[in-house]
Short mmCIF file of C-alpha atoms and ligand atoms in Angstrom, two decimals:
data_model
loop_
_atom_site.label_atom_id
_atom_site.label_comp_id
_atom_site.label_asym_id
_atom_site.label_seq_id
_atom_site.Cartn_x
_atom_site.Cartn_y
_atom_site.Cartn_z
CA MET A 7 0.00 0.00 0.00
CA THR A 8 1.49 3.29 -0.97
CA SER A 9 0.32 6.38 0.81
CA LYS A 10 0.32 9.81 -0.76
CA TYR A 11 2.63 12.49 0.52
CA TYR A 12 2.03 16.05 -0.61
CA ILE A 13 4.88 18.42 0.22
CA THR A 14 5.20 22.09 -0.74
CA THR A 15 7.69 24.90 -0.30
CA ALA A 16 7.03 28.62 -0.14
CA ILE A 17 6.55 30.12 -3.57
CA ASP A 18 9.27 32.73 -4.02
CA TYR A 19 8.58 36.38 -4.76
CA SER A 20 9.52 37.34 -8.28
CA ASN A 21 11.37 40.45 -7.24
CA GLY A 22 14.98 39.34 -7.72
CA GLU A 23 17.36 36.46 -8.29
CA PRO A 24 17.33 33.20 -6.33
CA HIS A 25 19.85 33.07 -3.47
CA LEU A 26 21.07 30.47 -0.98
CA GLY A 27 18.13 31.12 1.39
CA HIS A 28 15.65 30.08 -1.30
CA ALA A 29 17.91 27.23 -2.40
CA TYR A 30 18.27 25.87 1.13
CA GLU A 31 14.48 25.58 1.47
CA LYS A 32 14.08 23.85 -1.91
CA ILE A 33 17.02 21.49 -1.30
CA GLY A 34 15.68 20.52 2.13
CA ALA A 35 12.16 19.91 0.87
CA ASP A 36 13.61 17.96 -2.05
CA CYS A 37 15.57 15.79 0.37
CA VAL A 38 12.35 15.05 2.28
CA ALA A 39 10.50 14.30 -0.98
CA ARG A 40 13.24 11.95 -2.16
CA TYR A 41 13.36 10.20 1.22
CA ARG A 42 9.58 9.70 1.13
CA ARG A 43 9.82 8.20 -2.36
CA LEU A 44 12.47 5.82 -1.06
CA ARG A 45 10.03 4.84 1.69
CA GLY A 46 7.48 4.02 -1.01
CA HIS A 47 5.17 7.01 -0.68
CA ASP A 48 3.34 8.43 -3.64
CA VAL A 49 4.94 11.89 -3.43
CA HIS A 50 3.62 15.09 -4.89
CA PHE A 51 6.17 17.87 -4.49
CA SER A 52 5.32 21.37 -5.55
CA ILE A 53 7.24 24.65 -5.66
CA GLY A 54 6.72 27.84 -7.64
CA MET A 55 6.63 31.62 -7.91
CA ASP A 56 4.60 34.30 -6.13
CA GLU A 57 4.20 36.75 -8.99
CA HIS A 58 1.67 39.35 -7.86
CA GLY A 59 1.82 42.15 -5.31
CA GLN A 60 3.28 45.56 -5.00
CA LYS A 61 6.92 44.65 -4.64
CA VAL A 62 6.93 42.54 -7.79
CA ALA A 63 5.24 45.40 -9.69
CA GLN A 64 7.89 47.80 -8.31
CA ALA A 65 10.75 45.51 -9.37
CA ALA A 66 9.29 45.31 -12.90
CA GLU A 67 8.98 49.07 -13.09
CA GLU A 68 12.56 49.56 -11.95
CA ALA A 69 13.67 47.12 -14.68
CA GLY A 70 11.61 49.03 -17.27
CA GLN A 71 9.51 45.97 -18.09
CA THR A 72 5.84 45.10 -17.91
CA PRO A 73 5.06 42.99 -14.84
CA GLN A 74 4.32 39.97 -17.05
CA GLU A 75 7.61 40.26 -18.97
CA TRP A 76 9.46 40.63 -15.71
CA VAL A 77 7.90 37.63 -13.96
CA ASP A 78 8.48 35.46 -17.04
CA THR A 79 12.20 36.25 -16.96
CA ILE A 80 12.48 35.69 -13.22
CA ALA A 81 10.55 32.39 -13.30
CA ALA A 82 12.96 31.09 -15.95
CA LYS A 83 15.93 31.97 -13.70
CA PHE A 84 14.49 30.19 -10.68
CA GLN A 85 13.57 27.14 -12.75
CA ALA A 86 17.09 26.95 -14.20
CA ALA A 87 18.58 27.09 -10.69
CA TRP A 88 16.26 24.35 -9.41
CA ASP A 89 17.06 22.14 -12.41
CA GLU A 90 20.75 22.56 -11.78
CA LEU A 91 20.30 21.66 -8.11
CA ALA A 92 18.31 18.53 -9.08
CA ILE A 93 15.13 19.65 -7.32
CA SER A 94 12.70 16.85 -8.16
CA HIS A 95 9.44 18.81 -8.02
CA ASP A 96 6.36 17.40 -9.69
CA ASP A 97 4.82 20.81 -10.24
CA PHE A 98 5.93 24.42 -10.57
CA ILE A 99 3.04 26.79 -9.96
CA ARG A 100 3.07 30.43 -11.00
CA THR A 101 0.39 32.61 -9.50
CA THR A 102 -0.21 34.34 -12.85
CA GLU A 103 -1.53 31.05 -14.28
CA PRO A 104 -5.25 30.72 -15.05
CA ARG A 105 -5.52 27.56 -12.90
CA HIS A 106 -4.49 29.63 -9.89
CA GLU A 107 -6.94 32.47 -10.54
CA ARG A 108 -9.70 29.88 -10.87
CA ALA A 109 -8.84 28.30 -7.52
CA VAL A 110 -8.57 31.70 -5.82
CA LYS A 111 -11.99 32.78 -7.09
CA GLU A 112 -13.62 29.55 -5.96
CA LEU A 113 -12.07 29.60 -2.51
CA PHE A 114 -13.02 33.24 -2.17
CA ARG A 115 -16.61 32.44 -3.24
CA ARG A 116 -16.88 29.80 -0.52
CA VAL A 117 -15.49 32.10 2.16
CA GLN A 118 -17.87 34.86 1.08
CA GLU A 119 -20.82 32.49 0.96
CA GLY A 120 -20.08 31.58 4.55
CA GLY A 121 -20.52 35.27 5.39
CA HIS A 122 -16.88 35.74 6.42
CA ILE A 123 -16.05 38.72 4.18
CA THR A 124 -17.15 42.22 5.25
CA GLU A 125 -16.46 45.75 4.01
CA GLY A 126 -14.68 48.45 5.94
CA VAL A 127 -11.90 51.01 5.88
CA TYR A 128 -8.32 50.08 6.58
CA ALA A 129 -6.08 52.64 8.20
CA GLY A 130 -2.63 51.53 9.24
CA TYR A 131 0.92 50.75 8.23
CA TYR A 132 1.95 48.53 5.33
CA CYS A 133 5.38 46.99 4.72
CA VAL A 134 5.93 46.32 1.03
CA GLY A 135 8.87 44.04 1.90
CA CYS A 136 6.57 41.68 3.85
CA GLU A 137 3.53 42.59 1.76
CA ALA A 138 1.80 42.82 5.11
CA PHE A 139 -0.15 45.23 7.28
CA LYS A 140 1.63 46.14 10.48
CA SER A 141 0.43 47.37 13.81
CA GLU A 142 2.36 49.88 15.91
CA LYS A 143 3.68 47.04 18.10
CA ASP A 144 5.09 45.15 15.09
CA LEU A 145 7.49 48.05 14.39
CA GLU A 146 10.87 48.83 15.91
CA ASP A 147 11.88 52.50 15.77
CA GLY A 148 9.11 53.02 13.23
CA LYS A 149 10.57 50.35 10.90
CA CYS A 150 9.70 46.77 10.06
CA PRO A 151 12.31 44.61 11.86
CA THR A 152 12.60 42.26 8.84
CA HIS A 153 12.98 45.14 6.35
CA PRO A 154 14.61 48.02 8.24
CA ASN A 155 15.90 49.42 4.95
CA LEU A 156 12.37 50.04 3.62
CA GLU A 157 10.10 52.90 4.47
CA ILE A 158 6.87 51.91 6.18
CA LYS A 159 3.83 53.32 4.40
CA TRP A 160 0.68 54.65 6.06
CA VAL A 161 -2.31 53.30 4.14
CA GLU A 162 -5.91 54.44 4.39
CA GLU A 163 -8.36 52.84 1.99
CA PRO A 164 -11.69 51.04 1.76
CA ASN A 165 -10.98 47.31 1.95
CA TYR A 166 -12.65 43.97 2.14
CA PHE A 167 -11.96 42.13 5.36
CA PHE A 168 -11.78 38.50 6.34
CA GLU A 169 -13.40 37.93 9.74
CA ILE A 170 -10.47 35.87 10.94
CA GLY A 171 -11.27 36.28 14.67
CA ARG A 172 -14.23 33.95 14.25
CA PHE A 173 -11.71 31.14 13.79
CA ARG A 174 -9.63 31.97 16.82
CA GLN A 175 -11.02 29.20 19.02
CA LYS A 176 -11.02 26.66 16.20
CA LEU A 177 -7.35 27.40 15.53
CA LEU A 178 -6.46 27.05 19.20
CA ASP A 179 -8.36 23.75 19.23
CA LEU A 180 -6.35 22.64 16.20
CA TYR A 181 -3.06 23.49 17.93
CA HIS A 182 -4.16 21.63 21.07
CA ALA A 183 -5.30 18.59 19.16
CA ASN A 184 -2.14 18.48 17.07
CA PRO A 185 0.87 19.84 18.96
CA GLU A 186 3.05 19.03 15.94
CA PHE A 187 0.94 21.13 13.60
CA VAL A 188 3.70 23.74 13.68
CA GLN A 189 7.29 22.63 14.11
CA PRO A 190 9.74 23.34 15.66
CA ARG A 191 8.14 23.94 19.05
CA SER A 192 9.38 27.55 19.34
CA LYS A 193 7.36 28.41 16.23
CA TYR A 194 4.32 26.60 17.58
CA ASN A 195 4.53 28.78 20.67
CA GLU A 196 4.93 31.93 18.60
CA VAL A 197 1.84 31.19 16.53
CA TYR A 198 -0.16 30.01 19.50
CA ASN A 199 0.51 33.24 21.38
CA VAL A 200 -0.41 35.42 18.41
CA VAL A 201 -3.73 33.66 17.85
CA GLU A 202 -4.52 33.57 21.55
CA GLY A 203 -4.07 37.35 21.58
CA TRP A 204 -6.69 37.93 18.88
CA THR A 205 -10.16 39.23 19.65
CA ASP A 206 -13.22 37.37 18.36
CA ASP A 207 -13.91 40.24 15.95
CA GLN A 208 -10.33 40.40 14.68
CA LYS A 209 -10.35 41.30 10.99
CA LEU A 210 -7.77 40.90 8.28
CA SER A 211 -7.75 43.20 5.28
CA VAL A 212 -7.75 40.95 2.21
CA SER A 213 -8.05 43.37 -0.69
CA ARG A 214 -5.93 46.22 -1.95
CA ALA A 215 -7.26 49.26 -3.77
CA ARG A 216 -5.14 51.05 -6.39
CA VAL A 217 -2.74 48.10 -6.77
CA PRO A 218 -3.16 47.11 -10.42
CA TRP A 219 -1.00 43.95 -10.41
CA GLY A 220 -3.03 41.14 -8.90
CA ILE A 221 -6.11 38.99 -9.23
CA PRO A 222 -9.16 41.27 -9.57
CA TRP A 223 -11.50 41.16 -6.60
CA PRO A 224 -14.62 39.29 -7.71
CA ASP A 225 -17.48 41.81 -8.23
CA ASP A 226 -15.27 44.86 -7.61
CA GLU A 227 -12.67 45.66 -10.24
CA THR A 228 -11.29 48.58 -8.23
CA HIS A 229 -9.64 46.08 -5.87
CA VAL A 230 -7.27 43.18 -6.22
CA VAL A 231 -7.08 40.24 -3.83
CA TYR A 232 -4.41 40.88 -1.18
CA VAL A 233 -1.30 39.03 -2.32
CA TRP A 234 -1.02 36.78 0.75
CA PHE A 235 -4.69 35.80 0.72
CA GLU A 236 -4.13 34.82 -2.88
CA ALA A 237 -0.64 33.28 -2.74
CA LEU A 238 -1.46 30.73 -0.03
CA ILE A 239 -4.13 29.28 -2.29
CA ASN A 240 -1.38 28.07 -4.68
CA TYR A 241 -1.19 24.94 -2.52
CA LEU A 242 -4.76 24.11 -3.56
CA SER A 243 -4.34 25.26 -7.19
CA VAL A 244 -1.77 22.54 -7.87
CA THR A 245 -4.19 19.84 -6.69
CA GLY A 246 -6.67 20.79 -9.42
CA PHE A 247 -9.04 22.46 -6.94
CA PRO A 248 -11.98 22.91 -7.33
CA ASP A 249 -12.26 19.97 -9.73
CA ASP A 250 -13.38 16.63 -8.39
CA GLY A 251 -10.40 14.58 -7.44
CA TYR A 252 -8.35 17.35 -5.85
CA GLY A 253 -8.79 15.40 -2.59
CA ALA A 254 -6.48 12.73 -3.98
CA THR A 255 -3.63 15.19 -3.26
CA TRP A 256 -5.10 17.60 -0.71
CA PRO A 257 -4.57 18.08 2.23
CA ALA A 258 -0.87 18.85 2.11
CA ASP A 259 1.13 16.64 4.44
CA VAL A 260 3.67 19.37 5.05
CA HIS A 261 4.22 22.99 4.06
CA VAL A 262 7.94 23.79 4.28
CA ILE A 263 8.53 27.51 4.89
CA GLY A 264 10.91 30.03 6.47
CA PRO A 265 10.69 31.84 9.82
CA ASP A 266 9.19 35.11 8.53
CA ILE A 267 6.06 33.52 7.08
CA VAL A 268 5.05 31.02 9.73
CA ARG A 269 2.04 33.05 10.92
CA PHE A 270 0.61 33.27 7.42
CA HIS A 271 0.86 29.50 7.06
CA ALA A 272 -0.06 28.33 10.53
CA ALA A 273 -2.81 30.86 11.37
CA MET A 274 -4.15 32.71 8.33
CA TRP A 275 -4.12 29.74 5.95
CA PRO A 276 -5.93 27.22 8.16
CA ALA A 277 -8.46 29.95 9.07
CA MET A 278 -9.12 30.56 5.36
CA LEU A 279 -9.59 26.83 4.80
CA MET A 280 -11.88 26.49 7.80
CA ALA A 281 -13.95 29.41 6.47
CA ALA A 282 -14.27 27.64 3.12
CA GLY A 283 -15.04 24.26 4.70
CA ILE A 284 -11.85 22.64 3.43
CA GLU A 285 -9.54 20.33 5.35
CA VAL A 286 -6.45 21.96 6.90
CA PRO A 287 -2.90 20.80 6.09
CA GLY A 288 -1.13 18.22 8.24
CA LYS A 289 1.91 20.22 9.26
CA VAL A 290 3.81 23.48 8.84
CA TRP A 291 7.57 22.92 9.04
CA CYS A 292 9.60 26.07 9.66
CA HIS A 293 13.29 25.91 8.79
CA GLY A 294 15.76 28.52 10.02
CA TRP A 295 17.62 31.43 8.47
CA VAL A 296 20.77 30.98 6.42
CA ASN A 297 23.26 33.71 7.19
CA THR A 298 26.75 34.57 6.06
CA GLY A 299 29.25 37.06 7.43
CA GLY A 300 26.67 38.24 9.97
CA ALA A 301 24.00 39.02 7.33
CA ARG A 302 21.04 37.02 6.16
CA PHE A 303 20.94 35.91 2.53
CA SER A 304 18.30 38.17 1.00
CA LYS A 305 17.44 39.98 -2.19
CA SER A 306 18.06 43.40 -0.73
CA ALA A 307 21.00 42.94 1.67
CA GLY A 308 23.52 42.54 -1.17
CA VAL A 309 25.25 39.42 0.19
CA ALA A 310 28.17 38.83 -2.17
CA VAL A 311 27.96 35.01 -2.19
CA THR A 312 25.87 34.10 -5.22
CA LEU A 313 24.23 30.79 -6.01
CA ARG A 314 26.43 30.63 -9.13
CA ASN A 315 29.66 30.84 -7.05
CA LEU A 316 28.29 28.27 -4.61
CA ILE A 317 27.40 25.70 -7.26
CA ASP A 318 30.62 26.27 -9.18
CA ARG A 319 32.82 25.66 -6.14
CA HIS A 320 32.32 21.86 -5.90
CA GLY A 321 29.25 21.06 -8.02
CA PRO A 322 25.54 20.95 -7.10
CA ASP A 323 25.57 17.75 -5.02
CA ALA A 324 28.32 19.04 -2.77
CA LEU A 325 26.34 22.22 -2.11
CA ARG A 326 23.22 20.20 -1.32
CA TYR A 327 25.13 17.96 1.07
CA PHE A 328 26.90 20.82 2.75
CA VAL A 329 23.87 22.97 3.54
CA LEU A 330 21.82 20.03 4.79
CA ARG A 331 24.64 18.64 6.93
CA GLU A 332 25.85 21.98 8.24
CA ILE A 333 22.60 23.82 8.96
CA PRO A 334 20.10 21.98 11.14
CA TRP A 335 16.75 21.76 9.33
CA HIS A 336 14.96 23.36 12.28
CA ALA A 337 17.37 26.13 13.25
CA ASP A 338 19.42 29.02 11.90
CA GLY A 339 22.83 28.36 10.41
CA ASN A 340 25.81 30.03 8.92
CA PHE A 341 27.55 29.64 5.58
CA THR A 342 31.33 29.97 5.32
CA TRP A 343 33.60 28.95 2.46
CA GLU A 344 36.01 27.45 4.98
CA ARG A 345 33.43 25.04 6.43
CA PHE A 346 32.21 24.21 2.93
CA ASP A 347 35.74 23.30 1.76
CA THR A 348 36.50 21.37 4.96
CA ARG A 349 33.38 19.21 4.79
CA TYR A 350 33.89 18.72 1.05
CA THR A 351 37.37 17.37 1.58
CA SER A 352 36.86 15.29 4.70
CA GLU A 353 33.32 13.93 4.25
CA LEU A 354 32.80 13.83 0.50
CA ALA A 355 36.25 13.39 -1.07
CA ASP A 356 38.11 11.52 1.72
CA GLY A 357 34.98 9.92 3.17
CA TYR A 358 32.35 8.63 0.76
CA GLY A 359 34.36 9.28 -2.43
CA ASN A 360 37.40 7.42 -1.19
CA LEU A 361 35.33 4.49 0.14
CA VAL A 362 33.58 4.04 -3.20
CA SER A 363 36.80 4.24 -5.16
CA ARG A 364 38.73 1.74 -2.99
CA VAL A 365 35.84 -0.76 -2.76
CA LEU A 366 35.29 -0.74 -6.52
CA ALA A 367 39.04 -0.98 -7.15
CA MET A 368 39.33 -4.02 -4.84
CA LEU A 369 36.33 -5.70 -6.46
CA GLY A 370 38.08 -5.20 -9.79
CA ARG A 371 41.44 -6.43 -8.57
CA TYR A 372 40.39 -9.46 -6.51
CA SER A 373 37.11 -10.52 -8.05
CA GLY A 374 37.07 -9.49 -11.73
CA GLY A 375 34.62 -6.71 -10.81
CA VAL A 376 31.92 -9.23 -9.83
CA VAL A 377 30.43 -9.00 -6.33
CA PRO A 378 30.97 -12.39 -4.61
CA ASP A 379 27.89 -14.26 -3.45
CA HIS A 380 28.30 -14.24 0.31
CA PRO A 381 25.36 -13.16 2.46
CA GLY A 382 27.31 -12.50 5.66
CA PRO A 383 26.23 -11.06 7.99
CA THR A 384 29.41 -9.29 9.08
CA PRO A 385 29.83 -6.61 11.75
CA LEU A 386 29.51 -4.07 8.92
CA ASP A 387 26.03 -5.40 8.10
CA ALA A 388 25.06 -5.16 11.77
CA ALA A 389 26.32 -1.56 11.97
CA GLY A 390 24.35 -0.84 8.80
CA ASP A 391 21.12 -2.22 10.33
CA GLU A 392 21.53 0.03 13.35
CA LEU A 393 22.37 3.14 11.38
CA ILE A 394 19.52 2.58 8.93
CA ALA A 395 17.09 2.49 11.88
CA ALA A 396 18.62 5.69 13.31
CA TYR A 397 18.52 7.37 9.89
CA ARG A 398 14.87 6.46 9.44
CA GLU A 399 13.94 7.85 12.83
CA ALA A 400 15.74 11.13 12.13
CA MET A 401 14.33 11.50 8.63
CA ASP A 402 10.77 10.73 9.77
CA ALA A 403 11.19 13.53 12.30
CA HIS A 404 12.47 15.84 9.51
CA LEU A 405 15.89 16.08 11.15
CA LEU A 406 17.79 15.97 7.89
CA HIS A 407 21.17 16.97 9.33
CA GLU A 408 20.93 13.96 11.68
CA GLY A 409 19.92 11.70 8.80
CA ALA A 410 23.07 12.74 6.90
CA GLU A 411 25.13 12.22 10.02
CA HIS A 412 23.92 8.60 10.40
CA ALA A 413 24.60 7.86 6.72
CA TRP A 414 28.12 9.22 7.05
CA ARG A 415 28.73 7.21 10.22
CA LEU A 416 28.26 4.17 8.03
CA VAL A 417 30.88 5.62 5.65
CA ASP A 418 33.33 5.79 8.55
CA ARG A 419 32.37 2.30 9.70
CA ALA A 420 32.89 0.90 6.19
CA ASN A 421 36.26 2.63 5.82
CA GLY A 422 37.19 1.16 9.22
CA PHE A 423 36.06 -2.30 8.06
CA VAL A 424 38.42 -2.08 5.07
CA GLU A 425 41.33 -1.41 7.45
CA GLU A 426 40.33 -4.16 9.88
CA ARG A 427 39.90 -6.82 7.22
CA ALA A 428 42.78 -5.65 4.98
CA PRO A 429 41.53 -7.46 1.84
CA TRP A 430 44.97 -7.05 0.24
CA SER A 431 46.54 -9.27 2.88
CA LEU A 432 43.64 -11.77 2.75
CA ALA A 433 44.35 -12.02 -0.98
CA LYS A 434 48.06 -12.47 -0.37
CA GLN A 435 47.43 -15.22 2.16
CA GLY A 436 44.97 -16.95 -0.16
CA LYS A 437 42.08 -16.65 2.37
CA THR A 438 39.46 -16.76 -0.35
CA ALA A 439 36.37 -17.32 1.80
CA GLU A 440 37.20 -14.39 4.08
CA LEU A 441 38.10 -12.20 1.14
CA GLU A 442 34.79 -12.98 -0.54
CA GLU A 443 32.87 -12.31 2.65
CA THR A 444 34.63 -8.97 3.03
CA LEU A 445 34.13 -7.81 -0.55
CA ALA A 446 30.46 -8.84 -0.52
CA ALA A 447 29.87 -6.97 2.75
CA LEU A 448 31.61 -3.87 1.39
CA ALA A 449 29.51 -3.90 -1.78
CA ARG A 450 26.35 -4.13 0.36
CA GLY A 451 27.68 -1.36 2.59
CA VAL A 452 28.37 0.96 -0.34
CA ALA A 453 24.92 0.21 -1.81
CA ARG A 454 23.29 1.02 1.51
CA ILE A 455 25.22 4.26 2.00
CA THR A 456 24.40 5.26 -1.57
CA LEU A 457 20.68 4.80 -0.98
CA LEU A 458 20.82 6.63 2.36
CA ALA A 459 22.79 9.42 0.69
CA SER A 460 20.62 9.62 -2.42
CA PRO A 461 18.16 12.23 -1.03
CA PHE A 462 21.19 14.44 -0.28
CA ILE A 463 23.43 13.84 -3.31
CA PRO A 464 21.17 12.37 -6.00
CA GLY A 465 23.55 12.92 -8.93
CA LYS A 466 26.57 11.25 -7.34
CA ALA A 467 24.39 8.50 -5.86
CA GLN A 468 23.19 7.65 -9.38
CA ALA A 469 26.79 7.43 -10.63
CA VAL A 470 27.72 5.03 -7.81
CA TRP A 471 24.53 2.99 -8.24
CA GLN A 472 25.45 2.46 -11.86
CA ALA A 473 29.08 1.65 -11.06
CA LEU A 474 27.82 -0.97 -8.58
CA GLY A 475 25.99 -2.61 -11.48
CA MET A 476 22.60 -2.02 -9.91
CA PRO A 477 19.67 -1.99 -12.32
CA GLY A 478 17.58 1.11 -13.03
CA GLU A 479 17.77 4.54 -11.49
CA VAL A 480 18.69 5.04 -7.86
CA THR A 481 15.49 7.08 -7.58
CA SER A 482 13.37 4.01 -8.22
CA ALA A 483 15.16 1.86 -5.63
CA THR A 484 13.01 0.60 -2.77
CA TRP A 485 13.39 0.54 0.98
CA ALA A 486 13.69 -3.25 0.70
CA ALA A 487 16.79 -2.76 -1.46
CA LEU A 488 18.24 -0.63 1.32
CA GLU A 489 17.61 -3.33 3.89
CA HIS A 490 18.81 -6.17 1.65
CA PRO A 491 20.96 -4.75 -1.13
CA PRO A 492 20.72 -6.99 -4.21
CA THR A 493 24.42 -6.74 -4.94
CA SER A 494 25.37 -10.46 -5.16
CA GLY A 495 26.74 -11.26 -8.60
CA ALA A 496 26.57 -7.65 -9.80
CA GLN A 497 29.12 -6.64 -12.44
CA THR A 498 30.77 -3.47 -11.15
CA THR A 499 32.81 -0.82 -12.95
CA LYS A 500 35.05 1.99 -11.75
CA PRO A 501 33.46 5.47 -11.93
CA ALA A 502 35.36 8.73 -12.55
CA PRO A 503 36.54 10.33 -9.26
CA LEU A 504 33.35 11.38 -7.48
CA PHE A 505 34.63 14.40 -5.60
CA PRO A 506 37.92 15.57 -7.13
CA LYS A 507 40.11 17.43 -4.69
CA ASP A 508 41.67 19.68 -7.27
CA ARG A 509 38.93 22.24 -7.70
CA THR A 510 39.85 22.94 -11.29
CA GLU A 511 38.81 19.34 -11.99
CA ALA A 512 35.52 19.79 -10.15
CA VAL A 513 32.78 18.36 -12.27
CA THR A 514 29.10 19.14 -12.23
CA ASN A 515 26.91 16.10 -12.15
O1 ME8 B 3 8.03 34.98 1.48
N1 ME8 B 3 17.41 31.72 4.84
O2 ME8 B 3 8.77 34.84 -0.70
P1 ME8 B 3 10.33 35.13 -0.50
C1 ME8 B 3 16.42 30.80 4.84
N2 ME8 B 3 6.35 34.86 -1.61
N3 ME8 B 3 15.26 30.96 4.17
C2 ME8 B 3 15.09 32.11 3.50
C3 ME8 B 3 16.08 33.11 3.45
C4 ME8 B 3 17.30 32.88 4.18
N4 ME8 B 3 18.29 33.76 4.20
N5 ME8 B 3 15.61 34.14 2.70
C5 ME8 B 3 14.36 33.77 2.28
C6 ME8 B 3 7.83 34.87 0.29
N6 ME8 B 3 14.05 32.56 2.76
C7 ME8 B 3 6.42 34.65 -0.22
C8 ME8 B 3 5.97 33.24 0.16
S1 ME8 B 3 4.14 31.27 0.18
C9 ME8 B 3 2.50 31.18 -0.16
C10 ME8 B 3 4.55 32.92 -0.24
C11 ME8 B 3 12.80 31.82 2.58
O3 ME8 B 3 10.90 35.07 -1.87
C12 ME8 B 3 11.60 32.55 3.15
O4 ME8 B 3 11.52 32.40 4.56
O5 ME8 B 3 10.54 36.36 0.31
C13 ME8 B 3 10.47 31.87 2.41
O6 ME8 B 3 10.10 30.66 3.04
C14 ME8 B 3 11.09 31.59 1.03
O7 ME8 B 3 12.51 31.71 1.20
C15 ME8 B 3 10.63 32.55 -0.03
O8 ME8 B 3 10.85 33.89 0.37
#
């Protein structure tokens, strides 16, 4: 029985180039999606672009382009980056697509039919950086703390409002019933406290007047739907909503997002769904911030480290591995070139890369490249069983950095096993049975590590899978193959160096 697993990331604003912050989120979600496929789930993984709103319109104007021309160019850049980083999404939604407008209008109709939209006048601050209304207490020294470089605007206009306060108790009930609805716990507490502080007649402005770039407000062309109210609905648009059958994908199992947008996802979004009578998502997973040199990667802060430089340094797989191993998936982390180079050398080149190259070389030398038929088990198999269980526990809990750590412990264990058994001396002494047992165990070990590593370094894992003589793509391997690698009798070959140490030789995969 396969079970469906619908995972999404935030859809990125089309107001600049992709940077490591965006990439980290997509790489992490991709790692989860790939792990779930390995577990046999029927995964639907969606990412995309948030193309409406004032700040996108401003960026287009500054570039001297129409908003549509601008978002087309930006979407192509993001897609190219995600292709290069082997993001295995099943869908790429753009909020300018007709399927999205259709879903927005239908969801809106249901919310309105429920009597949850009212008219009024909004008077308050607006941060274009957040595309969000701000109260006095959200500001620090009159500025938005997330966008201190932008001027806060005072806005006074007739608006349509969503009566979000009516869902206060239902949201609190949801949080009580499902304490893992928002993870990590610190974010749960943040959202809980915000919602608890609402009044029952709390309103949220959900239209903007005089903003031409957006989805027109149904029945009132002088307004567009507020960009957040609209953008969140992308998660339904990709399921085919409102067509019959959207429930095969919806509800999302997990929305992966960053720290600045957790309230939109864990409070506003479920309230909108409740108002429309639609099931809420299973979980909101909030990763941390990626910083460098004391600044956060962002479109405006002018961080000099570009995604191009990062990929070019050691190839896309190395970047994927590094960010997922270095930055815990639930906390903030820091990028430095030094740490990147150190982990590349010790864990990828000298660790996994060296293990693969010596095991395949020994299979060639002592066994004509054919994996001997010897089921073991050896101490290496036992260590593998333990580490697979630990990996699974970590990955099920979304602790990707721990998952990588367990996989790489098996690399160390396998490299240790080579030293302990010294196949070269077994060969010299003519201890054929022991030599065969050792080589067979090492082939199984490498196959297991490769499957465990495949959500992190899919390109290199494919190269090793092929060199091990395993059939098909590593992406279609099963969990059973991880537990009992079908390596006996496989005809192996020697791959090109996986992680060259001389950077000028660095290959992209
Ligand atoms: O927020 N480190 O778009 P966005 C980690 N369009 N994550 C980071 C980051 C960093 N330095 N910088 C950005 C939006 N992010 C909306 C989302 S969803 C319906 C609409 C993350 O382009 C950020 O937290 O500003 C968010 O999850 C994602 O990148 C897109 O940010």
